[in-house]
Coordinates of C-alpha atoms in Angstrom, one line a residue:
X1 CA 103.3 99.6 8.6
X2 CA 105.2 102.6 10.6
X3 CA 102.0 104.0 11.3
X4 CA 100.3 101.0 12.4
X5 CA 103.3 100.5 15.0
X6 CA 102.6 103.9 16.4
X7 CA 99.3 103.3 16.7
X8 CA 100.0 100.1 18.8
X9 CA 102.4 101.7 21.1
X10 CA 100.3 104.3 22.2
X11 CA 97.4 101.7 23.3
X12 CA 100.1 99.7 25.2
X13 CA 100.4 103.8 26.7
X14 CA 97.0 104.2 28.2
X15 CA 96.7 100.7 29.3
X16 CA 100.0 101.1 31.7
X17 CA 98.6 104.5 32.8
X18 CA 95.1 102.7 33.4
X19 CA 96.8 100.2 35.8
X20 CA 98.5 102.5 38.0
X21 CA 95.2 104.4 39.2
X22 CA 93.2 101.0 39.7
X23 CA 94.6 98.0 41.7
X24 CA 94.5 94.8 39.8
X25 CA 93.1 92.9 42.5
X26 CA 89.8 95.0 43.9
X27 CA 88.8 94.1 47.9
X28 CA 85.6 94.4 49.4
X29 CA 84.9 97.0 52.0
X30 CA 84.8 94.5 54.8
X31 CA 88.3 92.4 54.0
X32 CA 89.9 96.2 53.4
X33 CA 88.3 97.2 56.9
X34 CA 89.8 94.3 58.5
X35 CA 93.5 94.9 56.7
X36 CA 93.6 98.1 58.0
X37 CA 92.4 97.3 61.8
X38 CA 95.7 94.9 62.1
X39 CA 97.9 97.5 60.4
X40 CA 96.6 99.7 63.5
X41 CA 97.1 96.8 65.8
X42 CA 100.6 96.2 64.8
X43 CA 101.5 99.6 65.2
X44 CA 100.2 100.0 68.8
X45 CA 101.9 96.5 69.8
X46 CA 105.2 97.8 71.6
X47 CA 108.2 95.3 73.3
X48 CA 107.4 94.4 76.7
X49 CA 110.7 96.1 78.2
X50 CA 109.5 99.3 76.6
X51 CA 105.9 98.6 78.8
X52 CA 107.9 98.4 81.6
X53 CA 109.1 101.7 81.5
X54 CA 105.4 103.5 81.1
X55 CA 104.8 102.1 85.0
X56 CA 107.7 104.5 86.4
X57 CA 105.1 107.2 85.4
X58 CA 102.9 106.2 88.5
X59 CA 105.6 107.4 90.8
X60 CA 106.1 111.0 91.9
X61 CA 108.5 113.1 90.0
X62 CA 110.7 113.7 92.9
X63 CA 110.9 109.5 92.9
X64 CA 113.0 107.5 89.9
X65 CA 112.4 103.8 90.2
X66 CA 114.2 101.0 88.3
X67 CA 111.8 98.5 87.2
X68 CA 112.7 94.6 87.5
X69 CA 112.4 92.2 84.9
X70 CA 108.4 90.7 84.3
X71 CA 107.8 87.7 85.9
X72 CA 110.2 88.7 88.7
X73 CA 109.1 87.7 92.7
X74 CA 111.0 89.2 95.5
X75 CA 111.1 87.1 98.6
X76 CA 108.5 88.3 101.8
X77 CA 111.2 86.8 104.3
X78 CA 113.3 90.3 103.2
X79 CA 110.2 92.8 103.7
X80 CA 109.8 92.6 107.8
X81 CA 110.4 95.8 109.9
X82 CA 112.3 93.9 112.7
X83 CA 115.5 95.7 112.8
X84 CA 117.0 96.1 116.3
X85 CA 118.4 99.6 117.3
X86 CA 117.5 101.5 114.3
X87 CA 116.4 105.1 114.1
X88 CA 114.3 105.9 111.6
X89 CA 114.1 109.0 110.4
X90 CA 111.1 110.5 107.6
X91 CA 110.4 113.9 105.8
X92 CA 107.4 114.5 108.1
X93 CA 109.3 114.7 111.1
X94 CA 108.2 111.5 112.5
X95 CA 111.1 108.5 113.9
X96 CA 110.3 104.8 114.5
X97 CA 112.5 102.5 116.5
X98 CA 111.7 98.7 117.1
X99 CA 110.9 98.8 121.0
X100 CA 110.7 94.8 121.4
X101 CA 111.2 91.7 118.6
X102 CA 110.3 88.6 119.3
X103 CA 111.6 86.0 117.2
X104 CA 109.5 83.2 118.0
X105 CA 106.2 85.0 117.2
X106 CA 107.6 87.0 114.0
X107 CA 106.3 89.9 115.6
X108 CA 107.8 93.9 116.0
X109 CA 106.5 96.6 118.3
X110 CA 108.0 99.8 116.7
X111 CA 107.9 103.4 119.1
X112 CA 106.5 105.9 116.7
X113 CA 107.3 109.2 117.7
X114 CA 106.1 112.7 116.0
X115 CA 105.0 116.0 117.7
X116 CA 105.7 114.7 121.0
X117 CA 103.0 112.2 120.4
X118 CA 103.1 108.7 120.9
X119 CA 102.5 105.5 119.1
X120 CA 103.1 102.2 119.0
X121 CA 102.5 99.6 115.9
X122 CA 102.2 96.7 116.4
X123 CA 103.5 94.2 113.1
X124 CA 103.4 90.5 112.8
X125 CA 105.1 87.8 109.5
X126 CA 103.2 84.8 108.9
X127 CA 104.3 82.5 106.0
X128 CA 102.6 84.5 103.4
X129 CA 102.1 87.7 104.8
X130 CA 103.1 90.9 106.3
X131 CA 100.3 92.6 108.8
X132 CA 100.1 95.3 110.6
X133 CA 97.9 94.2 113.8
X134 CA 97.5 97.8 115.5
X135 CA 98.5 101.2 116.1
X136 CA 97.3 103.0 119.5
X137 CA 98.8 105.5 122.6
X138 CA 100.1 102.8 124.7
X139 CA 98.8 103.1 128.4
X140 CA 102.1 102.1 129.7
X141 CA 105.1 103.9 127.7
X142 CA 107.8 101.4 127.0
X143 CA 105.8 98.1 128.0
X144 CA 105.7 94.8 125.8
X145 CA 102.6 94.8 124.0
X146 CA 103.4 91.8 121.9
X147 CA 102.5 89.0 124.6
X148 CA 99.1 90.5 124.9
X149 CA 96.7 89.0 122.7
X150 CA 93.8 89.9 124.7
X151 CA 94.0 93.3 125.8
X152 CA 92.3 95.9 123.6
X153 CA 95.2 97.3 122.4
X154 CA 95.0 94.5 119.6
X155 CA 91.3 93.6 119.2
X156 CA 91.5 95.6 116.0
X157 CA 91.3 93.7 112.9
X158 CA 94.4 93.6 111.2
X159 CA 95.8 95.3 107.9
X160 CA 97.8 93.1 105.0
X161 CA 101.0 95.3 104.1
X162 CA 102.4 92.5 101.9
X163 CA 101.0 89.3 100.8
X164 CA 103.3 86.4 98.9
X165 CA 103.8 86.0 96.0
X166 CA 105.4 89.3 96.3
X167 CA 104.7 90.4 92.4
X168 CA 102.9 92.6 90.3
X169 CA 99.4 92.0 90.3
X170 CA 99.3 90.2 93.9
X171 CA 95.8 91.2 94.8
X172 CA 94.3 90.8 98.5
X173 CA 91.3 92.4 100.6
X174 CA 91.6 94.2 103.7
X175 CA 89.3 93.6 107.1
X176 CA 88.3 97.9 106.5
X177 CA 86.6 97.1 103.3
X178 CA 90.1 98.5 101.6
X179 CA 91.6 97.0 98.6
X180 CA 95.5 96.3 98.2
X181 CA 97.4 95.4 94.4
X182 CA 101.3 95.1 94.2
X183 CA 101.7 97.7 90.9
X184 CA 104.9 97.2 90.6
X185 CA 108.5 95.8 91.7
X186 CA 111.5 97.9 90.9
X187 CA 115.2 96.8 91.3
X188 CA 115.9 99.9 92.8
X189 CA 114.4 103.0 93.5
X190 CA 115.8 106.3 94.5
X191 CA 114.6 109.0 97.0
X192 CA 116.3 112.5 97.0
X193 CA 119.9 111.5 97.7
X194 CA 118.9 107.9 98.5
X195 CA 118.7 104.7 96.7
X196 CA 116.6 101.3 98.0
X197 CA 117.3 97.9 96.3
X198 CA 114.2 95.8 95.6
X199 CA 111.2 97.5 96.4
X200 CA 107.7 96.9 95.9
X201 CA 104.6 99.4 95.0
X202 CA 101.6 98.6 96.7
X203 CA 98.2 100.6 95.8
X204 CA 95.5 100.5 98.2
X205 CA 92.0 101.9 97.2
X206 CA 89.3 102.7 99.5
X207 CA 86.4 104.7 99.0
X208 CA 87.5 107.3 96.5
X209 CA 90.8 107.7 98.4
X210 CA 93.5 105.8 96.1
X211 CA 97.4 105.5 98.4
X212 CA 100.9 103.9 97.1
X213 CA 103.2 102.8 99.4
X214 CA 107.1 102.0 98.9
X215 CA 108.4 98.8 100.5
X216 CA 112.6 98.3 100.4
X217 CA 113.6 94.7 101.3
X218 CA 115.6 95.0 105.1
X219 CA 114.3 98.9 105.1
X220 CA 110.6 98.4 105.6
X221 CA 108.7 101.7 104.8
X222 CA 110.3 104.2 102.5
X223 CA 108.1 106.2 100.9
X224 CA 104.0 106.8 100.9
X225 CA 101.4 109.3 99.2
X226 CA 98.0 109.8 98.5
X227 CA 96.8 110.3 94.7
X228 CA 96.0 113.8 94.6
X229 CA 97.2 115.3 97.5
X230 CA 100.8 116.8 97.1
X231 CA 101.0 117.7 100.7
X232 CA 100.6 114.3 102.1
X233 CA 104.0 112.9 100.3
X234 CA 106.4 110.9 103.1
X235 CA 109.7 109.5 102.7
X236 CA 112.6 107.8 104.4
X237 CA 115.4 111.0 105.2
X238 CA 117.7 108.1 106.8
X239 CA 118.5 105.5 109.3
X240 CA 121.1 105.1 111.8
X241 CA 121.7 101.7 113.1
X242 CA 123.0 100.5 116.2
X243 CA 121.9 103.1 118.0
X244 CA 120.0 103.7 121.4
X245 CA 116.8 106.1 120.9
X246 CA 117.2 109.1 123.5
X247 CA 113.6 110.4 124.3
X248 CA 113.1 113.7 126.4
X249 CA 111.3 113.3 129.6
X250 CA 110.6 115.9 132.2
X251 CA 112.1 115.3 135.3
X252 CA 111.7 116.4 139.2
X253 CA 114.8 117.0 141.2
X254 CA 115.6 117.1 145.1
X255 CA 116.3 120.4 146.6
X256 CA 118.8 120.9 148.7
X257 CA 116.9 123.0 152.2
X258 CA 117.3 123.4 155.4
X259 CA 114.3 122.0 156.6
X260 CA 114.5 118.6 155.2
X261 CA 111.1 118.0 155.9
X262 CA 109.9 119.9 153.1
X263 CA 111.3 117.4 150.4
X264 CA 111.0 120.5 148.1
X265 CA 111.6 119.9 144.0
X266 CA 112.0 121.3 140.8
X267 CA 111.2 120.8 137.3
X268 CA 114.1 120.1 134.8
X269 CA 114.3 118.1 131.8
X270 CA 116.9 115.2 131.1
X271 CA 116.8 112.1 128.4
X272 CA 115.7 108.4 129.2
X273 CA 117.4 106.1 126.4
X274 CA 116.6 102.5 125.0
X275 CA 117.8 100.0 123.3
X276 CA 115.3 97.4 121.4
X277 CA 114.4 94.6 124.3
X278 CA 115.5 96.6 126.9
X279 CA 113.7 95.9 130.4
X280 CA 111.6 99.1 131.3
X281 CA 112.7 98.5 135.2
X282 CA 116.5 98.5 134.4
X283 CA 116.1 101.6 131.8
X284 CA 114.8 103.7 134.9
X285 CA 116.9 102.0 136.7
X286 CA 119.7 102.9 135.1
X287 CA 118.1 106.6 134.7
X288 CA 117.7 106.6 138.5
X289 CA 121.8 105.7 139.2
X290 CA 122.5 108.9 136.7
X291 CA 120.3 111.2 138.8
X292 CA 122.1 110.0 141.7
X293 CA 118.8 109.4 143.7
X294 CA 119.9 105.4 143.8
X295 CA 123.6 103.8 144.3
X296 CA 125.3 101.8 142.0
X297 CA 124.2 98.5 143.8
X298 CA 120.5 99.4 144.3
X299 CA 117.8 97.7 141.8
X300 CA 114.5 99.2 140.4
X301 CA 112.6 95.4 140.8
X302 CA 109.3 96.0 139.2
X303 CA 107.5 99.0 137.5
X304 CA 103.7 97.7 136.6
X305 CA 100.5 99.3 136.3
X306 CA 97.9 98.4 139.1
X307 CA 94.6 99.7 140.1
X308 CA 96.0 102.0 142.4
X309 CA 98.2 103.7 140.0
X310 CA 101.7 102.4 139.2
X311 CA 103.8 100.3 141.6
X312 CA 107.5 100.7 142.0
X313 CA 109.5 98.3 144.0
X314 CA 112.8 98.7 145.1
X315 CA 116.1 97.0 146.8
X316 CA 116.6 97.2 150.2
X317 CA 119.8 99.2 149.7
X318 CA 117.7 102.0 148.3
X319 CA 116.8 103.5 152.1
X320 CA 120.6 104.2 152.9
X321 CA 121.0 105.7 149.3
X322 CA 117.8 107.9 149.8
X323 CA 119.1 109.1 153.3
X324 CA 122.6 110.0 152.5
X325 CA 121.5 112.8 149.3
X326 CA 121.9 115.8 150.6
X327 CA 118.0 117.0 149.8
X328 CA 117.0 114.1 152.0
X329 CA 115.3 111.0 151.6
X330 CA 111.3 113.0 151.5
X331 CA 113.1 115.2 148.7
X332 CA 114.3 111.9 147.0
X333 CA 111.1 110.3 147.5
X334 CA 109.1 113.2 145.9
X335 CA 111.7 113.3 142.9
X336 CA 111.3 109.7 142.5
X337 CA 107.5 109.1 142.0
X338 CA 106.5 112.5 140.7
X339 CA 108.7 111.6 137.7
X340 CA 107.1 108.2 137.7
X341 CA 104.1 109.8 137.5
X342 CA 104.2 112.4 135.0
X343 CA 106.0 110.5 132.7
X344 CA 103.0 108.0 132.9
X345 CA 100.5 109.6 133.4
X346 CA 98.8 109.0 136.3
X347 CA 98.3 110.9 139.9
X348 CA 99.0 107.8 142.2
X349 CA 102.2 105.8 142.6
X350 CA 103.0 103.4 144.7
X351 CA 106.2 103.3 146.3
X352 CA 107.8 99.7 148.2
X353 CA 111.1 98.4 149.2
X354 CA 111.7 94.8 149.1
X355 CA 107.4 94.3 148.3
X356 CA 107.2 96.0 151.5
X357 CA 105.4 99.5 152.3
X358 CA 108.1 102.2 152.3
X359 CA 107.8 105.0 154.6
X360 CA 110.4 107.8 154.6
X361 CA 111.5 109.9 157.4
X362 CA 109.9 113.2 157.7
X363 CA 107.0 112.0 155.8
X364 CA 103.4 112.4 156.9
X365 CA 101.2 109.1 157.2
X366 CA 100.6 107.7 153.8
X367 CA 98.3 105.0 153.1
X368 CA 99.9 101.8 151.8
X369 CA 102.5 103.9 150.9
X370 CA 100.7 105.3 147.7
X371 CA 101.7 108.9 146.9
X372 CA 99.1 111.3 145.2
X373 CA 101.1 114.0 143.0
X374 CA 101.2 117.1 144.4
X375 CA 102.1 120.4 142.9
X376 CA 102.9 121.7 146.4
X377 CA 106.1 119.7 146.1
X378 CA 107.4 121.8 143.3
X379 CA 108.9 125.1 143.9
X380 CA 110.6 126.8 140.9
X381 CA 114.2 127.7 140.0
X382 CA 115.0 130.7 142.0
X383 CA 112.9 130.5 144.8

């Protein structure tokens, strides 16, 4: 009877040991393939805040962005560049300063300036975009290019910046064949030393050249870079508002002779400043009192472009002012539109008092009072 137990305890052995190297319930190869494609599926599947985080890789290193929550929309109203009397300053040595707003229109004419080189960008809000209608050397420095619709200056087709609903995936197509995405939106981004709240990632593909650009809400542009070139990184250094922008200009002063007749002058440089919708006749106007070439009561009435060159027209009271400086009025005269001139860029001006042909004393016969630069006027310092 002992042995027989035995005998039935070691069966009950081999069967247990049997049942631990087969599975009780056997699964064909297909079921077992699709088991272990979900395990892998699971695995991969990750918490949609921990997504968020892998988009902060598309930024450069030097840039740490906060992202916002998913389904988040920032509002376009908040993305316009129209911010009067602000310098902008960026790392490529380039400023911008909004020249002239006008608040009917939604539309911004910002001065870009970088190498001495001169731009103007033209920007415009509609109700669900931002565009950037032009870019171009303005013919007339300092002139309001947002009235004029049909000049050449902005027959261009125009560029989407931002389109609404400002969030990520936003898609849109560009008049140059390019293509624009919102990547991303980010609470806040930071930049070097400086941080941006609520900014939005805009990739724009063309060709086989791929660009981001960095929008901050009341900042405008802060940051742009194109996918494998290093060298062509640019960001916001800083801005300083409520400021006037002070632009060199190179300018021609009376010299004091003997022989007044001469109106002899020399090459010097100064500054010309401006605030956003500042009138281009009272700026020089203003320059003009500082040079002491006008009084305090003269007036600079128009400064436009013609086909004979530019036209300046003055007060009345200018002719005593010109008379009484002690290089005398030719000198004055000389000063005046060579300075015009140069700073424009063209070889005629104009010159009228009151609408009326102006014709100082000691001057030679001038046609319709239009002056034709001449470098015989200039002597230099130390002669």
């Amino acid at each position: 009877m002992l042995r027989r137990l035995r005998y039935l305890l070691l069966l009950a052995c081999f069967a247990l040991t049997a049942c631990a190297k087969e599975p009780m319930i056997k699964l064909s190869e297909e079921n077992l393939a699709k088991i272990n494609n979900n395990s892998l599926k699971k695995s991969s599947e990750v918490p949609e805040d921990d997504h968020r985080s892998i988009d902060d890789q598309t930024l450069p290193e030097n840039i740490h962005g906060e992202l916002a929550e998913s389904n988040t929309q920032f509002d376009l109203v908040n993305f316009s560049f129209f911010n009067p009397n602000r310098i902008s300053y960026y790392s490529d040595g380039s400023i911008r300063y909004l020249e002239y707003v006008d608040t009917d229109q939604v539309m911004g004419q910002i001065r870009r300036i970088q190498d001495d080189q001169w731009i103007n960008e033209i920007y415009k809000k509609d109700k669900d975009a931002l565009l950037q209608l032009n870019e171009f050397d303005p013919p007339i420095k300092m002139s309001n290019y947002l009235n004029q619709k049909d000049t050449e200056v902005l027959s261009l087709a125009p560029k989407i910046l931002l389109k609404a609903p400002i969030q990520q995936g936003t898609t849109w197509n560009n008049e140059d064949q390019s293509e624009s995405r919102i990547q991303a939106l980010y609470q806040q981004v930071t930049i070097q030393d400086q941080t941006y709240q609520e900014v939005v990632e805009v990739v724009n593909k063309k060709n086989q050249s791929v660009s981001h650009s960095l929008y901050s809400a009341n900042q405008g542009l802060v940051a742009e870079w194109i996918e494998g070139e290093p060298t062509k990184f640019i960001y916001l250094n800083k801005v300083e508002d409520n400021v006037m922008i002070i632009t060199p200009i190179t300018v021609y002063q009376p010299v004091v002779q003997n022989d007044l007749s001469l109106g002899k002058i020399t090459k010097e440089q100064a500054t010309i400043s401006w605030q956003t919708n500042a009138q281009v006749e009272k700026v020089f106007e203003t320059f003009f009192k500082e040079q002491k070439w006008i009084g305090p009561n003269d007036q600079l009435l128009a400064l436009e472009m013609t086909d004979q060159g530019l036209l300046v027209n003055l007060s009345q009271s200018v002719t005593k002012s010109f008379s009484q400086n002690p290089a005398g009025e030719l000198a004055v005269v000389h000063a005046l539109v060579t300075t015009l001139g140069h700073f424009y860029g063209v070889e005629h001006v104009q010159l009228q008092v009151q609408s009326m042909i102006y014709q100082p004393l000691f001057s030679l016969p001038v046609d319709q009072a239009i002056y034709t630069l001449d470098s015989s006027w200039i002597i230099e310092n130390g002669e």
